[in-house]
PDB file of C-alpha atoms in Angstrom:
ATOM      1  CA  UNK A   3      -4.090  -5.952 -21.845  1.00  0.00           C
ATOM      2  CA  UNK A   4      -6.306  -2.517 -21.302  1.00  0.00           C
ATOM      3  CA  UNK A   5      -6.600  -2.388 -25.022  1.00  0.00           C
ATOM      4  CA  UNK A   6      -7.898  -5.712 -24.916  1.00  0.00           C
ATOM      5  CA  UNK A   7     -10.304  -4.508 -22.538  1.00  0.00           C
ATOM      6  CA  UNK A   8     -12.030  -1.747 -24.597  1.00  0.00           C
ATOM      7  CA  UNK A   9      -9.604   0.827 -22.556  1.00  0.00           C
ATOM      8  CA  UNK A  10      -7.379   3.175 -24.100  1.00  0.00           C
ATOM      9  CA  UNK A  11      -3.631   3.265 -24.023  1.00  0.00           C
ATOM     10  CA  UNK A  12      -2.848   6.745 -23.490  1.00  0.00           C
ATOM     11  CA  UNK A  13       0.616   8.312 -22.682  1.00  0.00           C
ATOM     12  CA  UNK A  14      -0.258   8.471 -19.050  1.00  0.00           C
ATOM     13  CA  UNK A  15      -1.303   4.644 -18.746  1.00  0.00           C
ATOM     14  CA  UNK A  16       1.864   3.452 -20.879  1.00  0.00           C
ATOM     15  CA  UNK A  17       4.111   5.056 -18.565  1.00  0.00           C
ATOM     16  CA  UNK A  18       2.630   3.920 -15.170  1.00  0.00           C
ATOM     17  CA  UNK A  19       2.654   0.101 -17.188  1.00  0.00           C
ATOM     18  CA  UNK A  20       6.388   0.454 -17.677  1.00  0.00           C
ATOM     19  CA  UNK A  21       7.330   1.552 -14.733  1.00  0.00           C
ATOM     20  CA  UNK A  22       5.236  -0.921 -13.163  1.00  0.00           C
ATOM     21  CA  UNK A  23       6.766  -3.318 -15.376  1.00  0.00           C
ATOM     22  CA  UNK A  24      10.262  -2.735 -13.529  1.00  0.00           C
ATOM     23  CA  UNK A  25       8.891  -3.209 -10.367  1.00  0.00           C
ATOM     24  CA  UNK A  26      10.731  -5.818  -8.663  1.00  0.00           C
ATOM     25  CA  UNK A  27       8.687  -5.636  -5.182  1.00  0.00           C
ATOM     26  CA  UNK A  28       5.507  -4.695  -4.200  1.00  0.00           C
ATOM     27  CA  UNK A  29       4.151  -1.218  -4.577  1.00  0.00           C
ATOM     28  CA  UNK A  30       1.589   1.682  -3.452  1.00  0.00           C
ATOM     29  CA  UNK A  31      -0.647   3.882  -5.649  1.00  0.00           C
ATOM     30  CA  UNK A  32       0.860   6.814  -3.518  1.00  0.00           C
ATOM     31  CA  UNK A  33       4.721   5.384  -4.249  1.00  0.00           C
ATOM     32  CA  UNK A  34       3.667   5.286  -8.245  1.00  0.00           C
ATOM     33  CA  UNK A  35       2.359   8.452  -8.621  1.00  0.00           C
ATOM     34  CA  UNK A  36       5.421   9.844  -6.800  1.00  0.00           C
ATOM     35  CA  UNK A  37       7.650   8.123  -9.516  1.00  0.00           C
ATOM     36  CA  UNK A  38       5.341   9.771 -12.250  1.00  0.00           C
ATOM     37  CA  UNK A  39       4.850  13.317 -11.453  1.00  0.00           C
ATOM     38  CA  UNK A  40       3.754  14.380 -14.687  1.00  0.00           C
ATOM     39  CA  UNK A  41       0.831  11.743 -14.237  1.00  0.00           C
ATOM     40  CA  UNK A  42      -2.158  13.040 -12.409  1.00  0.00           C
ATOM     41  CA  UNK A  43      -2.556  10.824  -8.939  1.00  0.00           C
ATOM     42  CA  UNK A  44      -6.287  10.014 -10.086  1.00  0.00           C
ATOM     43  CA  UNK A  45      -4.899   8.565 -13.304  1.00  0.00           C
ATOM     44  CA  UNK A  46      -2.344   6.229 -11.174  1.00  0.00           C
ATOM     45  CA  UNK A  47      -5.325   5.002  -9.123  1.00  0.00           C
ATOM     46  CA  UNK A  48      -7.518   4.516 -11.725  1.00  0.00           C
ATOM     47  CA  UNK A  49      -5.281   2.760 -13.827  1.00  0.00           C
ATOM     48  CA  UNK A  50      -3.822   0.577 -11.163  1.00  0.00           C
ATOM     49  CA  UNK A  51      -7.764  -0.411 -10.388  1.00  0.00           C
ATOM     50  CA  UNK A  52      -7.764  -1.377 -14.083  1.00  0.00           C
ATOM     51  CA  UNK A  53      -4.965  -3.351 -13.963  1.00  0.00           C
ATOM     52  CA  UNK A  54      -6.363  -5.032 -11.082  1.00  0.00           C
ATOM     53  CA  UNK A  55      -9.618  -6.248 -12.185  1.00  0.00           C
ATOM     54  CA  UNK A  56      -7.620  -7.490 -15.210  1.00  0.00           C
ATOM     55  CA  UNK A  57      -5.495  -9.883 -13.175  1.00  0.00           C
ATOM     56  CA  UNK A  58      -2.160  -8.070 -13.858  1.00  0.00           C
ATOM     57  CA  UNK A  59      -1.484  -6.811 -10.531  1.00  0.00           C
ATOM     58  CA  UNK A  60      -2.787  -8.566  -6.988  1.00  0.00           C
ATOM     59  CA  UNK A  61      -3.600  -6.093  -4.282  1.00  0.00           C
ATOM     60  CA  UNK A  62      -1.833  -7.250  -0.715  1.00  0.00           C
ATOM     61  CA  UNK A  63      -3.197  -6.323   2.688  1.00  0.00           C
ATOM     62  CA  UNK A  64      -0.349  -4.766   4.697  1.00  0.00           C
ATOM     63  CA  UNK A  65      -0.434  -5.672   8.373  1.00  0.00           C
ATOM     64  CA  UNK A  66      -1.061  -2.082   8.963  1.00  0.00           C
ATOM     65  CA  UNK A  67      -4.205  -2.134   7.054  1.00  0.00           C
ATOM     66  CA  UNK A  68      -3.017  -0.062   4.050  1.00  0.00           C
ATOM     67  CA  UNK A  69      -2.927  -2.281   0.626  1.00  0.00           C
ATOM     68  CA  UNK A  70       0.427  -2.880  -1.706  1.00  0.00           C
ATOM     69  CA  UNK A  71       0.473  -3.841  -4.859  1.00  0.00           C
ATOM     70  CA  UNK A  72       2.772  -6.497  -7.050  1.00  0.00           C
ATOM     71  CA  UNK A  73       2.443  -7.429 -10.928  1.00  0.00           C
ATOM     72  CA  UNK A  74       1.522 -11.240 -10.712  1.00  0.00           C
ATOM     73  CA  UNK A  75       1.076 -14.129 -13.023  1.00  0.00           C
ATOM     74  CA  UNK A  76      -2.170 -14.421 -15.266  1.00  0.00           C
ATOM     75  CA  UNK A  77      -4.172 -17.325 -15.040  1.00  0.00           C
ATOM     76  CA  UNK A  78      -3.444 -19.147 -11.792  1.00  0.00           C
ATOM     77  CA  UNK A  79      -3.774 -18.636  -8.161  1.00  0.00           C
ATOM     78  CA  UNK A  80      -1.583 -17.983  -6.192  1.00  0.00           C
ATOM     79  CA  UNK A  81      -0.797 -16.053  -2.188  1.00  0.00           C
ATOM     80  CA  UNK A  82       2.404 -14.003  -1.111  1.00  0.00           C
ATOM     81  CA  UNK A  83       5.423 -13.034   0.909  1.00  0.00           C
ATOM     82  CA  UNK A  84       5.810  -9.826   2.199  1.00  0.00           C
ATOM     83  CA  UNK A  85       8.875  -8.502   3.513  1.00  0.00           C
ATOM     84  CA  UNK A  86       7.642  -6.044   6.696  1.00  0.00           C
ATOM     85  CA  UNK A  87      11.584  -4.733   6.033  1.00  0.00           C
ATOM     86  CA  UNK A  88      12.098  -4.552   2.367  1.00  0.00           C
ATOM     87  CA  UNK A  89       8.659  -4.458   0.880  1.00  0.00           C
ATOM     88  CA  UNK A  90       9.725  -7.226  -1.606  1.00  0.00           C
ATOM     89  CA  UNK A  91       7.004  -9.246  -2.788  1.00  0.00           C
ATOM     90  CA  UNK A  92       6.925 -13.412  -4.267  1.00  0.00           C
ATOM     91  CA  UNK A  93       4.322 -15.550  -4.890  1.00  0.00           C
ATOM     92  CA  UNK A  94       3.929 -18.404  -3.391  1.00  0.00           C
ATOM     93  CA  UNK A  95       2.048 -21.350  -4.888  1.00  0.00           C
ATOM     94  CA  UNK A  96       1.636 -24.331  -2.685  1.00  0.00           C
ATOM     95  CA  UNK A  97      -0.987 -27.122  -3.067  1.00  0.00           C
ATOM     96  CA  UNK A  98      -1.000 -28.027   0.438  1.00  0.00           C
ATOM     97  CA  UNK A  99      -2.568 -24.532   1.047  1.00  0.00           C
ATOM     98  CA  UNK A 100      -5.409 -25.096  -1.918  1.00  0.00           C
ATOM     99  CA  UNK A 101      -6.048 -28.580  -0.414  1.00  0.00           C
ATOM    100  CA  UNK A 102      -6.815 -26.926   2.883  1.00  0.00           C
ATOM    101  CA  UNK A 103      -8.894 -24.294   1.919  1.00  0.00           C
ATOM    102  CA  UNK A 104     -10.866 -27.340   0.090  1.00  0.00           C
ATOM    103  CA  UNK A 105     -11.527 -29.232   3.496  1.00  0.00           C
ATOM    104  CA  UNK A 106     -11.603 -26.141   5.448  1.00  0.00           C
ATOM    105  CA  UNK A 107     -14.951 -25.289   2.959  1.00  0.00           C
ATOM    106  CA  UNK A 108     -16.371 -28.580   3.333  1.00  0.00           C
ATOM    107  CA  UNK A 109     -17.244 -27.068   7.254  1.00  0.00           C
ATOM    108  CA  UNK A 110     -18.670 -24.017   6.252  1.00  0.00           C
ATOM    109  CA  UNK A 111     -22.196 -23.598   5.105  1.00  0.00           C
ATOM    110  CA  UNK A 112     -22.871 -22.412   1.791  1.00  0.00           C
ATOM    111  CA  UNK A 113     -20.073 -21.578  -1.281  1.00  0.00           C
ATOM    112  CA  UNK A 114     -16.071 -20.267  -0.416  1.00  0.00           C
ATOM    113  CA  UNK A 115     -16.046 -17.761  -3.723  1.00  0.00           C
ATOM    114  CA  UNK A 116     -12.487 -16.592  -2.512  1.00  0.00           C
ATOM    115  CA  UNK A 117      -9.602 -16.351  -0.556  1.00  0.00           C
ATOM    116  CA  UNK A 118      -6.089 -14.431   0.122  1.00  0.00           C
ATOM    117  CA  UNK A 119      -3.227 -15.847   1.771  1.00  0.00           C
ATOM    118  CA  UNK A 120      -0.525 -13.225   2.585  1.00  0.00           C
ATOM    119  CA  UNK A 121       2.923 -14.557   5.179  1.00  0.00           C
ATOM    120  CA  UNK A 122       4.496 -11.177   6.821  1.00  0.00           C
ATOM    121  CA  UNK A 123       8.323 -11.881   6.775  1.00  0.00           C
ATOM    122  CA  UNK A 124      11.703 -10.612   7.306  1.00  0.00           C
ATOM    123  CA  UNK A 125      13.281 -12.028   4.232  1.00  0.00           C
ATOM    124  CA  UNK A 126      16.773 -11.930   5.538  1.00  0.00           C
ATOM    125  CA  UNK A 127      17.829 -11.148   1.954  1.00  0.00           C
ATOM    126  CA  UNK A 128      17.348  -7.028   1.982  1.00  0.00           C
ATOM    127  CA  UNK A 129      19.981  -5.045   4.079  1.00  0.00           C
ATOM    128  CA  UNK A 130      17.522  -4.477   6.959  1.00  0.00           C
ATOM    129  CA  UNK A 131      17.460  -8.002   7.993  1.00  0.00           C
ATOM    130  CA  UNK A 132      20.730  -9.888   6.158  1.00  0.00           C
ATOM    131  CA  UNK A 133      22.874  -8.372   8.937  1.00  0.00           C
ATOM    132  CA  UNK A 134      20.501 -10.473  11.675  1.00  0.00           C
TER     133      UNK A 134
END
């Protein structure tokens, strides 16, 4: 995908891709570059922010205010669950929530260009919360 860009694949950026490529729930740019400590913390951040104007990766707004990270699918839209507990991360695509967004923009003036749709949950799947 950077390649198809115009960006290099250089050591560095193939192993932040495969690790994110294991990634099973969401991550930080701080938690990545702890997992790669031969790869420079710039590097991580930049190539993260590559990976997210390319569509590979979705940036999530934490209810703290400080943003995750999870791989997501190319080519179609889509919102999230957050575990507060867990961190684990799943899309969610619903067209009830497009259709609403489509009358909710019939009441504003002007163009909707784009949205984000995060649910904060306790999955009740991770050990934190499957004991509840």
């Amino acid at each position: 995908m950077l390649e198809g860009r115009g960006y290099r694949v250089t050591a560095p950026r193939k192993a932040i891709t495969s690790l994110l490529a294991q990634k099973r729930d969401g991550f930080t740019s701080d938690e990545v570059s702890d997992e790669l400590p031969s790869v420079g913390r710039a590097t991580v951040y930049r190539t993260i922010k590559l990976l997210l104007e390319a569509g590979a990766v979705c940036r999530l707004a934490m209810m703290d205010g400080t943003q995750m990270y999870s791989l997501c699918g190319i080519g179609h839209h889509h919102h999230h669950w957050v575990c507060v507990e867990c961190g684990a991360v799943k899309e969610v695509r619903a067209i009830a929530i497009e259709k609403l967004i489509s009358e909710i923009s019939a009441d504003i003036p002007g163009e909707v260009i784009d949205h984000r749709l995060e649910l904060y949950v306790n999955c009740g799947l991770c050990p934190a919360t499957s004991g509840k």
